[in-house]
A tleap script that builds the chain and sets N, CA, C and O, in Angstrom:
source leaprc.protein.ff14SB
mol = sequence {
  NVAL CYS ALA SER GLU LEU SER SER GLY ILE
  ASN ALA GLU TYR GLY VAL ASN LYS MET THR
  ALA ASN LEU GLU LEU PRO PRO GLN PHE ILE
  GLN PHE TYR ILE ARG ASN CYS ILE THR SER
  CYS THR ASP ILE PRO ASP ARG ASN THR GLN
  HIE ARG PHE VAL ARG LEU VAL CYS VAL PHE
  LEU THR SER LEU ILE ARG ASN ARG LEU VAL
  ASN VAL GLN GLU ILE LEU ILE GLU ILE GLN
  ALA PHE CYS ILE GLU HIE SER ARG ILE ARG
  GLU ALA THR GLY LEU PHE ARG LEU LEU LYS
  SER LEU ASP ASN LYS GLU PRO CSER
}
set mol.1.N position { 20.394 -10.826 -17.899 }
set mol.1.CA position { 20.093 -10.998 -16.009 }
set mol.1.C position { 20.924 -12.237 -15.635 }
set mol.1.O position { 20.497 -13.387 -15.540 }
set mol.2.N position { 22.300 -11.770 -15.421 }
set mol.2.CA position { 23.141 -12.566 -14.591 }
set mol.2.C position { 22.815 -13.502 -13.141 }
set mol.2.O position { 21.732 -13.104 -12.713 }
set mol.3.N position { 23.321 -14.497 -12.326 }
set mol.3.CA position { 22.533 -15.374 -11.487 }
set mol.3.C position { 22.741 -14.636 -10.584 }
set mol.3.O position { 21.798 -14.716 -9.796 }
set mol.4.N position { 23.641 -13.791 -10.187 }
set mol.4.CA position { 24.092 -12.799 -9.415 }
set mol.4.C position { 23.018 -11.985 -8.986 }
set mol.4.O position { 22.780 -11.776 -7.797 }
set mol.5.N position { 22.287 -11.467 -10.040 }
set mol.5.CA position { 21.344 -9.904 -10.151 }
set mol.5.C position { 19.790 -10.840 -9.935 }
set mol.5.O position { 18.850 -10.227 -9.428 }
set mol.6.N position { 19.613 -12.150 -10.296 }
set mol.6.CA position { 18.397 -13.186 -9.879 }
set mol.6.C position { 18.598 -13.151 -8.544 }
set mol.6.O position { 17.810 -12.552 -7.811 }
set mol.7.N position { 19.807 -13.868 -8.021 }
set mol.7.CA position { 19.555 -14.361 -6.358 }
set mol.7.C position { 19.518 -12.915 -5.921 }
set mol.7.O position { 18.386 -12.793 -5.451 }
set mol.8.N position { 20.227 -11.586 -5.804 }
set mol.8.CA position { 19.929 -10.375 -5.047 }
set mol.8.C position { 18.353 -9.512 -5.144 }
set mol.8.O position { 17.910 -8.634 -4.404 }
set mol.9.N position { 17.702 -10.210 -6.454 }
set mol.9.CA position { 16.050 -9.848 -7.058 }
set mol.9.C position { 15.365 -10.992 -5.449 }
set mol.9.O position { 14.896 -10.500 -4.423 }
set mol.10.N position { 15.506 -12.292 -5.685 }
set mol.10.CA position { 15.108 -13.072 -4.531 }
set mol.10.C position { 15.651 -12.781 -3.330 }
set mol.10.O position { 14.811 -12.460 -2.489 }
set mol.11.N position { 16.403 -12.784 -3.087 }
set mol.11.CA position { 16.899 -12.110 -1.569 }
set mol.11.C position { 16.237 -10.775 -1.481 }
set mol.11.O position { 15.776 -10.679 -0.343 }
set mol.12.N position { 16.096 -10.172 -1.875 }
set mol.12.CA position { 15.355 -8.731 -1.826 }
set mol.12.C position { 13.621 -9.174 -1.784 }
set mol.12.O position { 12.801 -8.500 -1.161 }
set mol.13.N position { 13.432 -9.837 -2.199 }
set mol.13.CA position { 11.909 -10.477 -2.120 }
set mol.13.C position { 11.860 -11.274 -0.663 }
set mol.13.O position { 10.960 -11.083 0.155 }
set mol.14.N position { 12.644 -11.929 -0.521 }
set mol.14.CA position { 12.498 -12.506 0.787 }
set mol.14.C position { 12.399 -11.387 1.844 }
set mol.14.O position { 11.502 -11.258 2.677 }
set mol.15.N position { 13.643 -10.483 1.636 }
set mol.15.CA position { 13.628 -9.396 3.057 }
set mol.15.C position { 12.217 -8.906 2.767 }
set mol.15.O position { 11.433 -9.211 3.666 }
set mol.16.N position { 11.706 -8.261 1.802 }
set mol.16.CA position { 10.748 -7.543 2.010 }
set mol.16.C position { 9.329 -8.274 2.327 }
set mol.16.O position { 8.315 -7.756 2.795 }
set mol.17.N position { 9.520 -9.460 1.987 }
set mol.17.CA position { 8.564 -10.535 3.003 }
set mol.17.C position { 8.172 -10.801 4.498 }
set mol.17.O position { 7.071 -10.905 5.039 }
set mol.18.N position { 9.736 -10.891 5.084 }
set mol.18.CA position { 9.946 -10.592 6.298 }
set mol.18.C position { 9.484 -9.739 6.574 }
set mol.18.O position { 8.673 -9.879 7.489 }
set mol.19.N position { 9.684 -8.163 5.944 }
set mol.19.CA position { 9.400 -7.556 6.670 }
set mol.19.C position { 7.867 -6.976 6.858 }
set mol.19.O position { 7.411 -6.463 7.880 }
set mol.20.N position { 7.180 -7.197 5.581 }
set mol.20.CA position { 5.874 -7.446 5.580 }
set mol.20.C position { 4.964 -8.199 6.559 }
set mol.20.O position { 3.805 -7.905 6.851 }
set mol.21.N position { 5.823 -9.392 7.089 }
set mol.21.CA position { 5.398 -9.993 7.997 }
set mol.21.C position { 5.390 -9.569 9.702 }
set mol.21.O position { 4.650 -9.899 10.629 }
set mol.22.N position { 6.486 -8.757 9.616 }
set mol.22.CA position { 6.854 -7.889 10.708 }
set mol.22.C position { 7.120 -7.020 11.334 }
set mol.22.O position { 7.689 -6.824 12.408 }
set mol.23.N position { 6.496 -6.265 10.314 }
set mol.23.CA position { 6.543 -4.524 10.230 }
set mol.23.C position { 5.235 -4.139 9.417 }
set mol.23.O position { 4.683 -4.591 8.413 }
set mol.24.N position { 5.016 -3.213 10.204 }
set mol.24.CA position { 3.674 -2.234 9.274 }
set mol.24.C position { 4.490 -1.411 7.972 }
set mol.24.O position { 5.067 -0.403 8.380 }
set mol.25.N position { 4.628 -1.642 6.596 }
set mol.25.CA position { 5.351 -1.137 5.741 }
set mol.25.C position { 4.240 0.004 5.437 }
set mol.25.O position { 3.075 -0.310 5.679 }
set mol.26.N position { 4.500 1.308 4.926 }
set mol.26.CA position { 3.488 2.291 4.225 }
set mol.26.C position { 3.110 1.226 3.382 }
set mol.26.O position { 3.738 0.250 2.969 }
set mol.27.N position { 1.812 1.662 3.190 }
set mol.27.CA position { 0.872 1.056 1.964 }
set mol.27.C position { 2.073 1.766 0.337 }
set mol.27.O position { 2.650 1.106 -0.527 }
set mol.28.N position { 2.029 2.946 0.497 }
set mol.28.CA position { 3.042 3.526 -0.831 }
set mol.28.C position { 4.277 2.720 -1.112 }
set mol.28.O position { 4.533 2.279 -2.233 }
set mol.29.N position { 4.969 2.558 -0.146 }
set mol.29.CA position { 6.270 1.393 -0.682 }
set mol.29.C position { 5.799 -0.017 -1.033 }
set mol.29.O position { 6.329 -0.449 -2.057 }
set mol.30.N position { 4.960 -0.816 -0.454 }
set mol.30.CA position { 4.704 -1.266 -0.856 }
set mol.30.C position { 4.155 -1.930 -2.349 }
set mol.30.O position { 4.248 -2.970 -3.000 }
set mol.31.N position { 3.440 -0.406 -2.422 }
set mol.31.CA position { 2.696 -0.737 -4.007 }
set mol.31.C position { 3.590 -0.423 -4.717 }
set mol.31.O position { 3.458 -0.952 -5.821 }
set mol.32.N position { 5.033 0.595 -4.585 }
set mol.32.CA position { 6.182 1.000 -5.567 }
set mol.32.C position { 6.784 -0.395 -5.512 }
set mol.32.O position { 7.043 -0.726 -6.670 }
set mol.33.N position { 7.081 -1.256 -4.737 }
set mol.33.CA position { 7.854 -2.455 -4.800 }
set mol.33.C position { 7.026 -3.667 -5.726 }
set mol.33.O position { 7.584 -4.301 -6.621 }
set mol.34.N position { 6.035 -3.795 -5.449 }
set mol.34.CA position { 4.939 -4.847 -6.627 }
set mol.34.C position { 5.141 -3.803 -7.777 }
set mol.34.O position { 5.947 -4.293 -8.568 }
set mol.35.N position { 4.734 -2.559 -8.192 }
set mol.35.CA position { 5.284 -2.328 -9.572 }
set mol.35.C position { 6.585 -2.882 -9.691 }
set mol.35.O position { 6.829 -3.892 -10.350 }
set mol.36.N position { 7.540 -2.128 -8.961 }
set mol.36.CA position { 9.111 -2.620 -9.704 }
set mol.36.C position { 9.503 -4.017 -9.916 }
set mol.36.O position { 10.437 -4.263 -10.679 }
set mol.37.N position { 8.749 -5.137 -9.190 }
set mol.37.CA position { 8.891 -6.419 -9.462 }
set mol.37.C position { 8.180 -6.502 -10.743 }
set mol.37.O position { 8.806 -6.932 -11.712 }
set mol.38.N position { 6.959 -6.149 -10.876 }
set mol.38.CA position { 6.306 -6.355 -12.499 }
set mol.38.C position { 7.359 -5.971 -13.478 }
set mol.38.O position { 7.797 -6.835 -14.238 }
set mol.39.N position { 7.819 -4.705 -13.527 }
set mol.39.CA position { 8.277 -3.925 -14.111 }
set mol.39.C position { 9.653 -5.042 -14.517 }
set mol.39.O position { 9.772 -5.488 -15.658 }
set mol.40.N position { 10.451 -5.325 -13.597 }
set mol.40.CA position { 11.340 -6.187 -13.499 }
set mol.40.C position { 11.545 -7.298 -14.026 }
set mol.40.O position { 12.626 -7.672 -14.480 }
set mol.41.N position { 9.893 -8.294 -13.996 }
set mol.41.CA position { 10.193 -9.210 -14.405 }
set mol.41.C position { 9.880 -9.151 -15.975 }
set mol.41.O position { 10.032 -10.182 -16.630 }
set mol.42.N position { 9.350 -7.710 -16.735 }
set mol.42.CA position { 9.295 -7.578 -18.106 }
set mol.42.C position { 10.595 -7.796 -18.433 }
set mol.42.O position { 10.999 -8.767 -19.072 }
set mol.43.N position { 11.564 -6.495 -17.804 }
set mol.43.CA position { 12.866 -6.348 -18.346 }
set mol.43.C position { 14.074 -7.629 -18.461 }
set mol.43.O position { 15.205 -7.520 -18.934 }
set mol.44.N position { 13.245 -9.207 -17.696 }
set mol.44.CA position { 14.679 -9.734 -17.637 }
set mol.44.C position { 14.794 -10.623 -18.902 }
set mol.44.O position { 14.009 -11.569 -18.832 }
set mol.45.N position { 15.687 -10.605 -20.271 }
set mol.45.CA position { 15.707 -10.402 -21.678 }
set mol.45.C position { 15.295 -12.895 -21.111 }
set mol.45.O position { 14.259 -13.560 -21.150 }
set mol.46.N position { 16.304 -13.151 -20.837 }
set mol.46.CA position { 16.340 -14.846 -20.297 }
set mol.46.C position { 15.663 -15.603 -20.235 }
set mol.46.O position { 15.966 -16.127 -19.163 }
set mol.47.N position { 14.579 -16.322 -20.764 }
set mol.47.CA position { 12.744 -16.426 -20.862 }
set mol.47.C position { 12.837 -17.467 -19.478 }
set mol.47.O position { 11.877 -17.521 -18.709 }
set mol.48.N position { 14.152 -18.331 -19.226 }
set mol.48.CA position { 13.948 -19.259 -18.299 }
set mol.48.C position { 13.704 -18.647 -16.637 }
set mol.48.O position { 12.927 -18.977 -15.740 }
set mol.49.N position { 14.821 -17.565 -16.751 }
set mol.49.CA position { 15.155 -16.737 -15.431 }
set mol.49.C position { 13.718 -15.968 -15.323 }
set mol.49.O position { 13.131 -15.961 -14.241 }
set mol.50.N position { 13.188 -15.348 -16.421 }
set mol.50.CA position { 11.852 -14.520 -16.216 }
set mol.50.C position { 11.061 -15.232 -15.784 }
set mol.50.O position { 10.338 -14.665 -14.964 }
set mol.51.N position { 10.764 -16.587 -16.000 }
set mol.51.CA position { 9.597 -17.740 -15.744 }
set mol.51.C position { 9.900 -17.748 -14.423 }
set mol.51.O position { 8.930 -17.340 -13.785 }
set mol.52.N position { 11.090 -18.118 -13.529 }
set mol.52.CA position { 11.307 -18.191 -12.535 }
set mol.52.C position { 11.420 -17.208 -11.440 }
set mol.52.O position { 11.493 -17.448 -10.235 }
set mol.53.N position { 11.424 -16.072 -12.036 }
set mol.53.CA position { 11.192 -14.530 -11.157 }
set mol.53.C position { 9.632 -14.202 -11.606 }
set mol.53.O position { 9.283 -13.378 -10.761 }
set mol.54.N position { 8.756 -14.372 -12.305 }
set mol.54.CA position { 7.342 -14.387 -12.342 }
set mol.54.C position { 6.655 -15.699 -11.321 }
set mol.54.O position { 5.599 -15.392 -10.768 }
set mol.55.N position { 7.068 -16.794 -11.112 }
set mol.55.CA position { 6.690 -17.315 -10.124 }
set mol.55.C position { 6.883 -17.249 -8.933 }
set mol.55.O position { 6.023 -17.781 -8.231 }
set mol.56.N position { 8.127 -16.548 -8.207 }
set mol.56.CA position { 8.194 -15.592 -7.185 }
set mol.56.C position { 7.534 -14.546 -6.612 }
set mol.56.O position { 7.231 -14.406 -5.427 }
set mol.57.N position { 7.270 -13.588 -7.832 }
set mol.57.CA position { 6.512 -12.741 -7.490 }
set mol.57.C position { 5.071 -13.046 -7.439 }
set mol.57.O position { 4.267 -12.299 -6.880 }
set mol.58.N position { 4.732 -14.199 -8.053 }
set mol.58.CA position { 2.978 -14.435 -7.959 }
set mol.58.C position { 3.015 -14.963 -6.294 }
set mol.58.O position { 2.115 -14.670 -5.506 }
set mol.59.N position { 3.910 -15.576 -6.016 }
set mol.59.CA position { 3.538 -16.372 -4.673 }
set mol.59.C position { 3.977 -15.113 -3.893 }
set mol.59.O position { 2.829 -14.772 -3.609 }
set mol.60.N position { 4.490 -14.472 -3.512 }
set mol.60.CA position { 4.855 -13.194 -3.001 }
set mol.60.C position { 3.751 -12.669 -3.375 }
set mol.60.O position { 3.065 -13.691 -3.396 }
set mol.61.N position { 3.274 -12.101 -3.590 }
set mol.61.CA position { 1.798 -11.266 -4.266 }
set mol.61.C position { 0.749 -12.203 -3.610 }
set mol.61.O position { 0.049 -11.647 -2.764 }
set mol.62.N position { 0.498 -13.556 -3.845 }
set mol.62.CA position { -0.514 -14.083 -3.191 }
set mol.62.C position { -0.242 -13.967 -1.672 }
set mol.62.O position { -1.176 -13.615 -0.952 }
set mol.63.N position { 1.098 -14.267 -1.075 }
set mol.63.CA position { 0.897 -13.912 0.717 }
set mol.63.C position { 0.807 -12.379 0.614 }
set mol.63.O position { -0.342 -12.236 1.032 }
set mol.64.N position { 1.220 -11.204 0.355 }
set mol.64.CA position { 0.345 -10.512 0.476 }
set mol.64.C position { -0.856 -10.164 0.352 }
set mol.64.O position { -1.095 -9.150 1.008 }
set mol.65.N position { -1.751 -10.579 -0.226 }
set mol.65.CA position { -3.059 -10.682 -0.613 }
set mol.65.C position { -3.558 -11.653 0.335 }
set mol.65.O position { -4.682 -11.301 0.692 }
set mol.66.N position { -3.214 -12.668 0.861 }
set mol.66.CA position { -4.002 -13.395 1.688 }
set mol.66.C position { -3.745 -12.781 3.361 }
set mol.66.O position { -4.663 -12.918 4.169 }
set mol.67.N position { -3.150 -12.475 3.553 }
set mol.67.CA position { -2.314 -12.236 4.515 }
set mol.67.C position { -2.846 -10.571 4.707 }
set mol.67.O position { -2.849 -10.156 5.866 }
set mol.68.N position { -3.264 -9.676 3.677 }
set mol.68.CA position { -3.947 -8.649 3.721 }
set mol.68.C position { -3.288 -7.364 4.131 }
set mol.68.O position { -3.639 -6.306 4.655 }
set mol.69.N position { -1.847 -8.068 3.530 }
set mol.69.CA position { -0.991 -6.594 3.980 }
set mol.69.C position { -0.862 -5.576 2.435 }
set mol.69.O position { -0.001 -4.721 2.229 }
set mol.70.N position { -2.049 -6.000 1.439 }
set mol.70.CA position { -1.702 -4.804 0.645 }
set mol.70.C position { -3.167 -4.546 0.071 }
set mol.70.O position { -3.857 -5.523 -0.219 }
set mol.71.N position { -3.634 -3.312 -0.091 }
set mol.71.CA position { -4.758 -2.940 -0.956 }
set mol.71.C position { -4.637 -3.164 -2.476 }
set mol.71.O position { -4.127 -2.554 -3.416 }
set mol.72.N position { -5.275 -4.215 -2.319 }
set mol.72.CA position { -5.227 -4.721 -3.832 }
set mol.72.C position { -6.057 -4.011 -4.990 }
set mol.72.O position { -5.778 -4.125 -6.184 }
set mol.73.N position { -7.114 -3.260 -4.480 }
set mol.73.CA position { -7.554 -2.520 -5.745 }
set mol.73.C position { -6.982 -1.124 -5.671 }
set mol.73.O position { -7.678 -0.158 -5.986 }
set mol.74.N position { -5.832 -1.001 -5.294 }
set mol.74.CA position { -5.324 0.052 -5.581 }
set mol.74.C position { -4.301 -0.169 -6.677 }
set mol.74.O position { -3.812 0.874 -7.109 }
set mol.75.N position { -3.901 -1.211 -7.179 }
set mol.75.CA position { -2.844 -2.034 -8.246 }
set mol.75.C position { -3.714 -2.737 -8.810 }
set mol.75.O position { -3.236 -2.866 -9.937 }
set mol.76.N position { -4.657 -3.275 -8.797 }
set mol.76.CA position { -5.457 -4.347 -9.758 }
set mol.76.C position { -4.951 -4.528 -10.908 }
set mol.76.O position { -4.429 -5.570 -11.302 }
set mol.77.N position { -5.087 -3.475 -11.535 }
set mol.77.CA position { -4.933 -3.087 -13.151 }
set mol.77.C position { -4.010 -3.922 -13.659 }
set mol.77.O position { -4.013 -4.797 -14.525 }
set mol.78.N position { -3.068 -3.367 -12.785 }
set mol.78.CA position { -1.176 -3.627 -13.304 }
set mol.78.C position { -1.359 -5.513 -12.805 }
set mol.78.O position { -1.059 -6.408 -13.596 }
set mol.79.N position { -1.927 -5.802 -11.294 }
set mol.79.CA position { -1.558 -6.959 -11.600 }
set mol.79.C position { -2.492 -7.836 -12.224 }
set mol.79.O position { -2.013 -8.941 -12.479 }
set mol.80.N position { -3.613 -7.679 -12.525 }
set mol.80.CA position { -4.180 -8.688 -13.366 }
set mol.80.C position { -4.024 -8.761 -14.801 }
set mol.80.O position { -4.725 -9.505 -15.488 }
set mol.81.N position { -2.722 -7.673 -15.486 }
set mol.81.CA position { -2.321 -7.305 -16.466 }
set mol.81.C position { -1.217 -8.418 -16.417 }
set mol.81.O position { -1.223 -9.405 -17.152 }
set mol.82.N position { -0.443 -8.195 -15.638 }
set mol.82.CA position { 0.703 -8.974 -14.851 }
set mol.82.C position { 0.315 -10.466 -15.001 }
set mol.82.O position { 1.052 -11.305 -15.519 }
set mol.83.N position { -0.888 -10.705 -14.508 }
set mol.83.CA position { -1.062 -11.957 -14.607 }
set mol.83.C position { -1.449 -12.668 -16.301 }
set mol.83.O position { -0.879 -13.614 -16.845 }
set mol.84.N position { -2.378 -11.987 -16.731 }
set mol.84.CA position { -2.542 -11.982 -18.391 }
set mol.84.C position { -1.225 -12.365 -18.648 }
set mol.84.O position { -0.945 -13.564 -18.637 }
set mol.85.N position { -0.253 -11.396 -18.910 }
set mol.85.CA position { 0.817 -11.314 -19.646 }
set mol.85.C position { 1.314 -12.757 -19.186 }
set mol.85.O position { 1.452 -13.398 -20.228 }
set mol.86.N position { 1.609 -13.467 -18.213 }
set mol.86.CA position { 2.341 -14.341 -18.340 }
set mol.86.C position { 1.906 -15.659 -17.807 }
set mol.86.O position { 2.600 -16.445 -17.161 }
set mol.87.N position { 0.087 -15.859 -18.329 }
set mol.87.CA position { -0.893 -16.503 -17.889 }
set mol.87.C position { -0.306 -18.022 -18.020 }
set mol.87.O position { -0.803 -18.875 -17.285 }
set mol.88.N position { 0.928 -18.462 -19.100 }
set mol.88.CA position { 1.270 -19.919 -19.151 }
set mol.88.C position { 1.767 -20.349 -18.171 }
set mol.88.O position { 2.143 -21.521 -18.142 }
set mol.89.N position { 1.946 -19.260 -16.769 }
set mol.89.CA position { 2.832 -19.929 -15.775 }
set mol.89.C position { 1.647 -20.392 -14.610 }
set mol.89.O position { 0.836 -19.529 -14.273 }
set mol.90.N position { 1.579 -21.464 -14.135 }
set mol.90.CA position { 0.572 -21.804 -13.489 }
set mol.90.C position { 0.905 -20.629 -12.152 }
set mol.90.O position { 0.002 -19.792 -12.170 }
set mol.91.N position { 1.486 -20.462 -11.507 }
set mol.91.CA position { 1.412 -19.306 -10.090 }
set mol.91.C position { 0.640 -18.016 -10.428 }
set mol.91.O position { -0.023 -17.434 -9.570 }
set mol.92.N position { 0.773 -17.457 -12.078 }
set mol.92.CA position { 0.245 -16.340 -12.896 }
set mol.92.C position { -1.468 -16.955 -12.486 }
set mol.92.O position { -2.461 -16.311 -12.146 }
set mol.93.N position { -1.350 -17.896 -12.616 }
set mol.93.CA position { -2.719 -18.604 -13.202 }
set mol.93.C position { -3.632 -18.482 -11.559 }
set mol.93.O position { -4.804 -18.144 -11.395 }
set mol.94.N position { -2.967 -18.746 -10.877 }
set mol.94.CA position { -3.779 -18.712 -9.416 }
set mol.94.C position { -3.688 -17.548 -8.752 }
set mol.94.O position { -4.329 -17.251 -7.744 }
set mol.95.N position { -2.983 -16.959 -9.249 }
set mol.95.CA position { -2.904 -15.524 -8.732 }
set mol.95.C position { -3.958 -14.953 -9.383 }
set mol.95.O position { -4.807 -14.494 -8.619 }
set mol.96.N position { -4.164 -14.841 -10.487 }
set mol.96.CA position { -5.492 -14.268 -11.253 }
set mol.96.C position { -7.103 -15.000 -10.911 }
set mol.96.O position { -8.255 -14.587 -11.040 }
set mol.97.N position { -6.594 -16.070 -10.499 }
set mol.97.CA position { -8.556 -16.819 -9.772 }
set mol.97.C position { -8.295 -15.746 -8.149 }
set mol.97.O position { -9.144 -14.895 -7.883 }
set mol.98.N position { -7.177 -15.929 -7.304 }
set mol.98.CA position { -7.485 -15.295 -6.412 }
set mol.98.C position { -7.799 -13.909 -6.526 }
set mol.98.O position { -8.641 -13.612 -5.679 }
set mol.99.N position { -7.471 -12.979 -7.206 }
set mol.99.CA position { -8.122 -11.619 -7.935 }
set mol.99.C position { -9.209 -11.795 -7.993 }
set mol.99.O position { -9.884 -11.135 -7.203 }
set mol.100.N position { -9.831 -12.606 -8.788 }
set mol.100.CA position { -10.918 -13.208 -9.181 }
set mol.100.C position { -12.367 -13.366 -8.414 }
set mol.100.O position { -13.571 -13.111 -8.442 }
set mol.101.N position { -11.220 -14.028 -7.667 }
set mol.101.CA position { -12.785 -14.741 -6.328 }
set mol.101.C position { -12.380 -13.100 -5.031 }
set mol.101.O position { -13.244 -12.830 -4.196 }
set mol.102.N position { -11.444 -12.488 -5.071 }
set mol.102.CA position { -11.834 -11.385 -4.236 }
set mol.102.C position { -13.018 -10.391 -4.961 }
set mol.102.O position { -14.017 -10.038 -4.335 }
set mol.103.N position { -12.805 -10.065 -6.118 }
set mol.103.CA position { -13.556 -9.225 -6.646 }
set mol.103.C position { -14.732 -9.747 -6.921 }
set mol.103.O position { -15.588 -9.093 -7.517 }
set mol.104.N position { -14.935 -11.060 -6.500 }
set mol.104.CA position { -16.414 -11.600 -6.931 }
set mol.104.C position { -17.220 -11.418 -5.317 }
set mol.104.O position { -18.431 -11.269 -5.158 }
set mol.105.N position { -16.297 -11.472 -4.358 }
set mol.105.CA position { -17.133 -11.234 -2.826 }
set mol.105.C position { -16.814 -9.805 -2.268 }
set mol.105.O position { -16.668 -9.613 -1.060 }
set mol.106.N position { -16.682 -8.509 -3.488 }
set mol.106.CA position { -16.832 -7.570 -3.075 }
set mol.106.C position { -18.253 -7.469 -3.511 }
set mol.106.O position { -18.892 -8.212 -4.255 }
set mol.107.N position { -18.779 -5.839 -2.570 }
set mol.107.CA position { -20.259 -5.751 -2.658 }
set mol.107.C position { -20.361 -4.754 -3.863 }
set mol.107.O position { -19.608 -3.798 -4.048 }
set mol.108.N position { -21.477 -5.156 -4.700 }
set mol.108.CA position { -21.418 -4.399 -5.571 }
set mol.108.C position { -22.425 -2.723 -5.266 }
set mol.108.O position { -22.434 -1.843 -6.126 }
savepdb mol mol.pdb
quit
């Protein structure tokens, strides 16, 4: 992945983040975009670039979850697996903790 691809990934993420804040996007679009981001992180061969993108995706997901813009239950397993795979990255650990705290608040 070259710098321009990462830049366009960052720009796309910024754009989607702004849209979710200002528009009501279909849940299927948001879920598709999240799954695409997770897959894209896995496909980045350069470790430093991958870590930057993972951090960005985690911050984005945290924002979506905290602002209740995504139904976490529909993609919980994918996000948890992503966090575990990238557990050495602080933002992924924070996102995993957020997911667990939400899980603990769910009524049984």
